[in-house]
Amino acid sequence: MGLLTGKKALIVGVANDHSIAWGIAQALHREGAELGFTYLGEQLERRVRPLAEKVDSSLIVPCDLGSDDEIAAAMDQVRDKFGQLDILVHSAAFAKTDELRGSYLNTSREGFRLALDISAYSLTALIKAADPIFSANASVLTMTYHGSQQVVPNYNVQGVAKAALEASVRYLAADLGPRGIRVNAISAGPIRTLAASAISGIRDMIKAQEEITPLRRKVTIDDVGNTAVWLCSDLGSGVTGQIVYVDAGGSIMAVALPNS
Ligand code: 0WE
């Protein structure tokens, strides 16, 4: 028996087999969860569909996180197929690429709105829509990054959005806790996903991690998936409102020097 046998999970944010959401999906599947997926647009549908089939999923629904109507329609399909929802995984973010380089001061009003809408508010919107079908001990998981707490050059408005997302995790955990529903975030070290590959210099950042993190290695989507299993299973029953670092220890270093 897996740790998640009989649990039904919706995964938001698979783009391809490098996605953190895909690492989480595989780990949840391994532990016996039944999975559903959302995708954004036809281009990603062609990527997500074959992956969903690999983990025996037949619930694949479109969902633009910028649209309350699409979120509502997606949750209607989840209700029709699953009845109840035990696990909700949110692993999506968006900022304009030209605001993920150079100075934070260059952030536009529209860029700020967009980044906070898609990267932070969307968690609240998803939970609102899923609320009527959450099971009694449901678990919600989102993804964040340490650029919310300390300055990471070029992360800029996305760091501000992640700070809002992390604060949302605490307020949502307080709202849903009385019903036994938990809300947590994983703060992952840098991983070469589709989103990250659009960032110039990300390869050097990931390479540096291998030299300066306490574990002397990069973080994988499997590392994230395994922590997701803990937080989403009954093993995590006392944990809510937390930001759990899966970063090979990178964030504890005040001074990080290669080869020391
Ligand atoms: O949160 C992220 C990535 C978020 C992201 C990436 C993109 C690229 C493509 C959000 N929006 C977009 N928009 C696009 O058009 N990470 C933690 C990965 C990441 O992004 C960085 C990093 C790291 C690490 C940006 C600058 C510096 C470091």
mmCIF file of C-alpha atoms and ligand atoms in Angstrom:
data_model
loop_
_atom_site.group_PDB
_atom_site.id
_atom_site.type_symbol
_atom_site.label_atom_id
_atom_site.label_comp_id
_atom_site.label_asym_id
_atom_site.label_seq_id
_atom_site.Cartn_x
_atom_site.Cartn_y
_atom_site.Cartn_z
ATOM 1 C CA MET A 1 0.000 0.000 0.000
ATOM 2 C CA GLY A 2 1.331 3.388 -0.981
ATOM 3 C CA LEU A 3 1.293 6.397 1.312
ATOM 4 C CA LEU A 4 -1.359 8.021 -0.909
ATOM 5 C CA THR A 5 -3.503 5.045 -1.887
ATOM 6 C CA GLY A 6 -7.104 6.107 -2.484
ATOM 7 C CA LYS A 7 -6.278 9.828 -2.576
ATOM 8 C CA LYS A 8 -7.288 11.978 -5.540
ATOM 9 C CA ALA A 9 -4.940 14.759 -6.627
ATOM 10 C CA LEU A 10 -5.117 17.645 -9.105
ATOM 11 C CA ILE A 11 -1.758 18.833 -10.471
ATOM 12 C CA VAL A 12 -1.519 22.340 -11.928
ATOM 13 C CA GLY A 13 1.659 23.316 -13.759
ATOM 14 C CA VAL A 14 3.060 20.451 -15.834
ATOM 15 C CA ALA A 15 4.660 21.834 -19.007
ATOM 16 C CA ASN A 16 6.997 18.941 -19.854
ATOM 17 C CA ASP A 17 8.965 16.115 -18.233
ATOM 18 C CA HIS A 18 11.395 18.601 -16.651
ATOM 19 C CA SER A 19 8.596 20.356 -14.746
ATOM 20 C CA ILE A 20 8.641 20.308 -10.951
ATOM 21 C CA ALA A 21 4.927 19.463 -11.197
ATOM 22 C CA TRP A 22 5.881 16.358 -13.175
ATOM 23 C CA GLY A 23 8.375 15.291 -10.468
ATOM 24 C CA ILE A 24 5.584 15.690 -7.926
ATOM 25 C CA ALA A 25 3.085 13.837 -10.155
ATOM 26 C CA GLN A 26 5.387 10.825 -10.538
ATOM 27 C CA ALA A 27 6.031 10.647 -6.781
ATOM 28 C CA LEU A 28 2.315 10.922 -5.937
ATOM 29 C CA HIS A 29 1.542 8.234 -8.544
ATOM 30 C CA ARG A 30 4.218 5.948 -7.086
ATOM 31 C CA GLU A 31 2.486 6.245 -3.705
ATOM 32 C CA GLY A 32 -0.869 5.271 -5.175
ATOM 33 C CA ALA A 33 -2.657 8.589 -5.725
ATOM 34 C CA GLU A 34 -5.130 9.007 -8.598
ATOM 35 C CA LEU A 35 -4.090 12.042 -10.639
ATOM 36 C CA GLY A 36 -5.720 14.762 -12.718
ATOM 37 C CA PHE A 37 -3.874 17.447 -14.666
ATOM 38 C CA THR A 38 -4.564 20.923 -15.970
ATOM 39 C CA TYR A 39 -2.804 22.520 -18.924
ATOM 40 C CA LEU A 40 -2.561 25.981 -20.429
ATOM 41 C CA GLY A 41 -3.302 26.128 -24.139
ATOM 42 C CA GLU A 42 -3.219 23.557 -26.967
ATOM 43 C CA GLN A 43 0.559 23.628 -27.283
ATOM 44 C CA LEU A 44 1.029 22.402 -23.720
ATOM 45 C CA GLU A 45 -1.902 19.968 -24.031
ATOM 46 C CA ARG A 46 0.157 18.040 -26.593
ATOM 47 C CA ARG A 47 2.941 17.780 -23.988
ATOM 48 C CA VAL A 48 0.801 17.032 -20.929
ATOM 49 C CA ARG A 49 -1.493 14.382 -22.448
ATOM 50 C CA PRO A 50 1.221 11.718 -23.030
ATOM 51 C CA LEU A 51 2.708 12.391 -19.576
ATOM 52 C CA ALA A 52 -0.716 12.055 -17.925
ATOM 53 C CA GLU A 53 -1.177 8.716 -19.679
ATOM 54 C CA LYS A 54 2.141 7.477 -18.251
ATOM 55 C CA VAL A 55 0.699 7.853 -14.753
ATOM 56 C CA ASP A 56 -2.655 6.312 -15.711
ATOM 57 C CA SER A 57 -4.507 9.629 -15.569
ATOM 58 C CA SER A 58 -7.620 10.234 -17.635
ATOM 59 C CA LEU A 59 -8.505 13.642 -16.206
ATOM 60 C CA ILE A 60 -6.826 16.324 -18.300
ATOM 61 C CA VAL A 61 -8.520 19.722 -18.276
ATOM 62 C CA PRO A 62 -7.690 23.147 -19.674
ATOM 63 C CA CYS A 63 -7.113 25.905 -17.120
ATOM 64 C CA ASP A 64 -5.774 29.419 -17.568
ATOM 65 C CA LEU A 65 -4.942 30.593 -14.030
ATOM 66 C CA GLY A 66 -5.736 34.138 -15.086
ATOM 67 C CA SER A 67 -9.413 33.258 -15.592
ATOM 68 C CA ASP A 68 -11.896 32.555 -12.788
ATOM 69 C CA ASP A 69 -14.279 31.061 -15.382
ATOM 70 C CA GLU A 70 -11.687 28.544 -16.577
ATOM 71 C CA ILE A 71 -10.768 27.660 -12.982
ATOM 72 C CA ALA A 72 -14.465 27.084 -12.179
ATOM 73 C CA ALA A 73 -14.945 24.942 -15.315
ATOM 74 C CA ALA A 74 -11.855 22.895 -14.459
ATOM 75 C CA MET A 75 -13.085 22.243 -10.909
ATOM 76 C CA ASP A 76 -16.497 21.211 -12.293
ATOM 77 C CA GLN A 77 -14.732 18.505 -14.289
ATOM 78 C CA VAL A 78 -12.714 17.462 -11.233
ATOM 79 C CA ARG A 79 -15.948 17.140 -9.230
ATOM 80 C CA ASP A 80 -17.612 15.077 -11.992
ATOM 81 C CA LYS A 81 -14.641 12.697 -12.234
ATOM 82 C CA PHE A 82 -13.298 12.543 -8.653
ATOM 83 C CA GLY A 83 -16.225 13.636 -6.475
ATOM 84 C CA GLN A 84 -13.847 14.878 -3.776
ATOM 85 C CA LEU A 85 -10.336 16.314 -3.922
ATOM 86 C CA ASP A 86 -7.672 15.212 -1.413
ATOM 87 C CA ILE A 87 -4.586 16.905 -2.880
ATOM 88 C CA LEU A 88 -4.135 20.130 -4.841
ATOM 89 C CA VAL A 89 -0.683 20.899 -6.274
ATOM 90 C CA HIS A 90 -0.046 24.416 -7.614
ATOM 91 C CA SER A 91 3.271 24.713 -9.466
ATOM 92 C CA ALA A 92 2.924 27.682 -11.796
ATOM 93 C CA ALA A 93 4.212 31.230 -12.066
ATOM 94 C CA PHE A 94 4.512 33.922 -14.678
ATOM 95 C CA ALA A 95 6.340 37.194 -15.035
ATOM 96 C CA LYS A 96 7.325 39.036 -18.195
ATOM 97 C CA THR A 97 10.821 37.912 -19.228
ATOM 98 C CA ASP A 98 12.037 41.481 -19.668
ATOM 99 C CA GLU A 99 11.229 42.062 -15.982
ATOM 100 C CA LEU A 100 13.304 39.003 -14.979
ATOM 101 C CA ARG A 101 16.494 40.755 -15.950
ATOM 102 C CA GLY A 102 18.155 43.996 -14.952
ATOM 103 C CA SER A 103 16.788 46.260 -12.264
ATOM 104 C CA TYR A 104 13.679 45.639 -10.142
ATOM 105 C CA LEU A 105 13.023 49.358 -10.561
ATOM 106 C CA ASN A 106 12.102 48.694 -14.188
ATOM 107 C CA THR A 107 8.988 46.762 -13.119
ATOM 108 C CA SER A 108 5.886 48.176 -14.804
ATOM 109 C CA ARG A 109 2.479 48.460 -13.127
ATOM 110 C CA GLU A 110 1.093 45.915 -15.608
ATOM 111 C CA GLY A 111 4.063 43.571 -15.116
ATOM 112 C CA PHE A 112 3.630 43.734 -11.348
ATOM 113 C CA ARG A 113 -0.101 43.048 -11.639
ATOM 114 C CA LEU A 114 0.455 40.116 -14.008
ATOM 115 C CA ALA A 115 3.207 38.494 -11.893
ATOM 116 C CA LEU A 116 1.200 38.770 -8.673
ATOM 117 C CA ASP A 117 -2.025 37.648 -10.363
ATOM 118 C CA ILE A 118 -0.645 34.483 -11.982
ATOM 119 C CA SER A 119 2.070 33.626 -9.445
ATOM 120 C CA ALA A 120 0.357 34.512 -6.157
ATOM 121 C CA TYR A 121 -3.397 35.144 -6.422
ATOM 122 C CA SER A 122 -3.950 32.014 -8.535
ATOM 123 C CA LEU A 123 -3.357 29.806 -5.474
ATOM 124 C CA THR A 124 -6.165 31.569 -3.617
ATOM 125 C CA ALA A 125 -8.406 31.401 -6.699
ATOM 126 C CA LEU A 126 -7.811 27.645 -7.101
ATOM 127 C CA ILE A 127 -8.474 26.957 -3.418
ATOM 128 C CA LYS A 128 -11.683 29.028 -3.517
ATOM 129 C CA ALA A 129 -12.943 26.982 -6.464
ATOM 130 C CA ALA A 130 -11.842 23.652 -4.954
ATOM 131 C CA ASP A 131 -13.227 24.458 -1.489
ATOM 132 C CA PRO A 132 -16.640 22.754 -1.973
ATOM 133 C CA ILE A 133 -14.990 19.469 -3.034
ATOM 134 C CA PHE A 134 -12.063 19.335 -0.601
ATOM 135 C CA SER A 135 -12.120 16.186 1.515
ATOM 136 C CA ALA A 136 -11.931 16.417 5.307
ATOM 137 C CA ASN A 137 -8.134 16.132 5.500
ATOM 138 C CA ALA A 138 -7.152 17.596 2.154
ATOM 139 C CA SER A 139 -3.670 18.988 1.548
ATOM 140 C CA VAL A 140 -2.651 21.870 -0.713
ATOM 141 C CA LEU A 141 0.907 22.394 -1.929
ATOM 142 C CA THR A 142 2.492 25.267 -3.843
ATOM 143 C CA MET A 143 6.018 26.007 -5.030
ATOM 144 C CA THR A 144 8.160 28.967 -4.041
ATOM 145 C CA TYR A 145 11.767 30.165 -4.236
ATOM 146 C CA HIS A 146 14.155 31.858 -1.791
ATOM 147 C CA GLY A 147 14.165 35.014 -3.943
ATOM 148 C CA SER A 148 11.049 35.868 -1.886
ATOM 149 C CA GLN A 149 13.190 36.312 1.254
ATOM 150 C CA GLN A 150 16.507 37.610 -0.002
ATOM 151 C CA VAL A 151 17.568 39.374 -3.155
ATOM 152 C CA VAL A 152 18.448 37.077 -6.050
ATOM 153 C CA PRO A 153 19.739 39.198 -8.929
ATOM 154 C CA ASN A 154 17.208 39.384 -11.798
ATOM 155 C CA TYR A 155 14.453 37.499 -9.916
ATOM 156 C CA ASN A 156 12.888 40.904 -9.280
ATOM 157 C CA VAL A 157 9.076 41.088 -9.429
ATOM 158 C CA GLN A 158 8.874 37.293 -9.282
ATOM 159 C CA GLY A 159 10.503 37.502 -5.828
ATOM 160 C CA VAL A 160 7.860 39.988 -4.707
ATOM 161 C CA ALA A 161 5.168 37.664 -6.074
ATOM 162 C CA LYS A 162 6.665 34.674 -4.218
ATOM 163 C CA ALA A 163 6.673 36.724 -0.991
ATOM 164 C CA ALA A 164 2.943 37.332 -1.518
ATOM 165 C CA LEU A 165 2.437 33.641 -2.299
ATOM 166 C CA GLU A 166 4.198 32.595 0.927
ATOM 167 C CA ALA A 167 2.110 35.002 2.989
ATOM 168 C CA SER A 168 -0.982 33.614 1.237
ATOM 169 C CA VAL A 169 0.040 30.105 2.317
ATOM 170 C CA ARG A 170 -0.117 31.241 5.973
ATOM 171 C CA TYR A 171 -3.476 33.032 5.672
ATOM 172 C CA LEU A 172 -4.996 30.154 3.700
ATOM 173 C CA ALA A 173 -3.657 27.658 6.246
ATOM 174 C CA ALA A 174 -5.332 29.665 9.022
ATOM 175 C CA ASP A 175 -8.640 29.813 7.102
ATOM 176 C CA LEU A 176 -8.750 26.113 6.173
ATOM 177 C CA GLY A 177 -7.060 24.631 9.251
ATOM 178 C CA PRO A 178 -10.250 24.395 11.349
ATOM 179 C CA ARG A 179 -11.625 21.963 8.722
ATOM 180 C CA GLY A 180 -8.448 19.857 8.813
ATOM 181 C CA ILE A 181 -7.209 21.132 5.453
ATOM 182 C CA ARG A 182 -3.494 21.918 5.270
ATOM 183 C CA VAL A 183 -1.667 24.415 3.033
ATOM 184 C CA ASN A 184 2.122 24.384 2.602
ATOM 185 C CA ALA A 185 4.827 25.431 0.166
ATOM 186 C CA ILE A 186 8.078 23.837 -0.951
ATOM 187 C CA SER A 187 10.904 26.283 -1.558
ATOM 188 C CA ALA A 188 13.105 24.504 -4.097
ATOM 189 C CA GLY A 189 16.663 25.296 -5.032
ATOM 190 C CA PRO A 190 17.168 26.232 -8.691
ATOM 191 C CA ILE A 191 16.177 23.482 -11.131
ATOM 192 C CA ARG A 192 16.493 23.576 -14.921
ATOM 193 C CA THR A 193 12.821 23.546 -15.879
ATOM 194 C CA LEU A 194 11.230 25.047 -18.995
ATOM 195 C CA ALA A 195 10.548 28.281 -17.079
ATOM 196 C CA ALA A 196 14.084 28.427 -15.695
ATOM 197 C CA SER A 197 15.690 27.707 -19.081
ATOM 198 C CA ALA A 198 14.282 30.999 -20.336
ATOM 199 C CA ILE A 199 16.480 32.774 -17.774
ATOM 200 C CA SER A 200 19.985 33.667 -18.921
ATOM 201 C CA GLY A 201 22.611 32.634 -16.379
ATOM 202 C CA ILE A 202 20.481 29.902 -14.817
ATOM 203 C CA ARG A 203 22.950 27.200 -15.862
ATOM 204 C CA ASP A 204 25.760 28.942 -13.995
ATOM 205 C CA MET A 205 23.501 29.364 -10.933
ATOM 206 C CA ILE A 206 22.694 25.659 -10.906
ATOM 207 C CA LYS A 207 26.339 24.714 -11.440
ATOM 208 C CA ALA A 208 27.366 26.978 -8.553
ATOM 209 C CA GLN A 209 24.828 25.166 -6.338
ATOM 210 C CA GLU A 210 26.739 21.934 -6.835
ATOM 211 C CA GLU A 211 29.802 23.543 -5.284
ATOM 212 C CA ILE A 212 28.352 25.682 -2.508
ATOM 213 C CA THR A 213 25.365 23.819 -1.055
ATOM 214 C CA PRO A 214 25.970 21.687 2.040
ATOM 215 C CA LEU A 215 24.930 18.581 0.090
ATOM 216 C CA ARG A 216 27.248 19.528 -2.804
ATOM 217 C CA ARG A 217 24.697 18.679 -5.444
ATOM 218 C CA LYS A 218 21.793 20.139 -7.360
ATOM 219 C CA VAL A 219 18.179 19.659 -6.395
ATOM 220 C CA THR A 220 16.101 17.363 -8.625
ATOM 221 C CA ILE A 221 12.400 17.190 -9.340
ATOM 222 C CA ASP A 222 12.490 13.795 -7.581
ATOM 223 C CA ASP A 223 13.776 15.482 -4.387
ATOM 224 C CA VAL A 224 10.796 17.835 -4.604
ATOM 225 C CA GLY A 225 8.394 14.975 -5.394
ATOM 226 C CA ASN A 226 9.445 13.010 -2.333
ATOM 227 C CA THR A 227 8.932 15.989 -0.013
ATOM 228 C CA ALA A 228 5.563 16.548 -1.706
ATOM 229 C CA VAL A 229 4.576 12.982 -0.761
ATOM 230 C CA TRP A 230 5.382 13.723 2.883
ATOM 231 C CA LEU A 231 3.439 17.003 2.947
ATOM 232 C CA CYS A 232 0.429 15.605 1.053
ATOM 233 C CA SER A 233 0.232 12.288 2.909
ATOM 234 C CA ASP A 234 -0.887 11.627 6.464
ATOM 235 C CA LEU A 235 2.832 11.714 7.426
ATOM 236 C CA GLY A 236 2.463 15.501 7.206
ATOM 237 C CA SER A 237 -0.705 15.599 9.317
ATOM 238 C CA GLY A 238 0.645 18.153 11.820
ATOM 239 C CA VAL A 239 2.246 20.467 9.273
ATOM 240 C CA THR A 240 0.440 23.501 7.844
ATOM 241 C CA GLY A 241 1.301 27.054 6.816
ATOM 242 C CA GLN A 242 4.949 26.125 6.344
ATOM 243 C CA ILE A 243 7.589 26.864 3.739
ATOM 244 C CA VAL A 244 9.714 23.705 3.524
ATOM 245 C CA TYR A 245 13.130 24.163 1.894
ATOM 246 C CA VAL A 246 14.212 21.481 -0.576
ATOM 247 C CA ASP A 247 17.404 23.217 -1.625
ATOM 248 C CA ALA A 248 20.305 20.910 -0.696
ATOM 249 C CA GLY A 249 20.797 23.345 2.203
ATOM 250 C CA GLY A 250 21.731 26.275 -0.058
ATOM 251 C CA SER A 251 19.694 28.862 1.852
ATOM 252 C CA ILE A 252 21.503 28.318 5.196
ATOM 253 C CA MET A 253 24.811 29.622 3.854
ATOM 254 C CA ALA A 254 25.636 33.224 4.771
ATOM 255 C CA VAL A 255 28.902 33.010 2.864
ATOM 256 C CA ALA A 256 29.181 30.584 -0.019
ATOM 257 C CA LEU A 257 32.562 29.944 -1.592
ATOM 258 C CA PRO A 258 33.277 27.317 -4.222
ATOM 259 C CA ASN A 259 35.790 24.541 -3.370
ATOM 260 C CA SER A 260 35.855 25.115 0.406
HETATM 261 O O1 0WE B 1 10.304 30.988 -10.203
HETATM 262 C C1 0WE B 1 11.109 30.715 -11.059
HETATM 263 C C2 0WE B 1 10.811 30.966 -12.528
HETATM 264 C C3 0WE B 1 9.640 31.852 -12.710
HETATM 265 C C4 0WE B 1 9.377 32.379 -14.097
HETATM 266 C C5 0WE B 1 10.116 32.084 -15.225
HETATM 267 C C6 0WE B 1 9.748 32.638 -16.454
HETATM 268 C C7 0WE B 1 10.523 32.407 -17.710
HETATM 269 C C8 0WE B 1 9.648 32.531 -18.942
HETATM 270 C C9 0WE B 1 8.311 33.220 -14.202
HETATM 271 N N1 0WE B 1 7.940 33.771 -15.373
HETATM 272 C C10 0WE B 1 8.633 33.482 -16.485
HETATM 273 N N2 0WE B 1 8.217 34.060 -17.643
HETATM 274 C C11 0WE B 1 8.677 33.671 -18.855
HETATM 275 O O2 0WE B 1 8.297 34.238 -19.886
HETATM 276 N N3 0WE B 1 12.319 30.210 -10.664
HETATM 277 C C12 0WE B 1 12.599 29.974 -9.275
HETATM 278 C C13 0WE B 1 13.404 29.935 -11.616
HETATM 279 C C14 0WE B 1 14.269 31.145 -11.676
HETATM 280 O O3 0WE B 1 13.888 32.218 -12.386
HETATM 281 C C15 0WE B 1 14.858 33.179 -12.210
HETATM 282 C C16 0WE B 1 15.857 32.705 -11.348
HETATM 283 C C17 0WE B 1 15.475 31.398 -10.986
HETATM 284 C C18 0WE B 1 16.201 30.487 -10.069
HETATM 285 C C19 0WE B 1 14.932 34.471 -12.734
HETATM 286 C C20 0WE B 1 16.029 35.264 -12.405
HETATM 287 C C21 0WE B 1 17.001 34.790 -11.555
HETATM 288 C C22 0WE B 1 16.928 33.512 -11.004
#
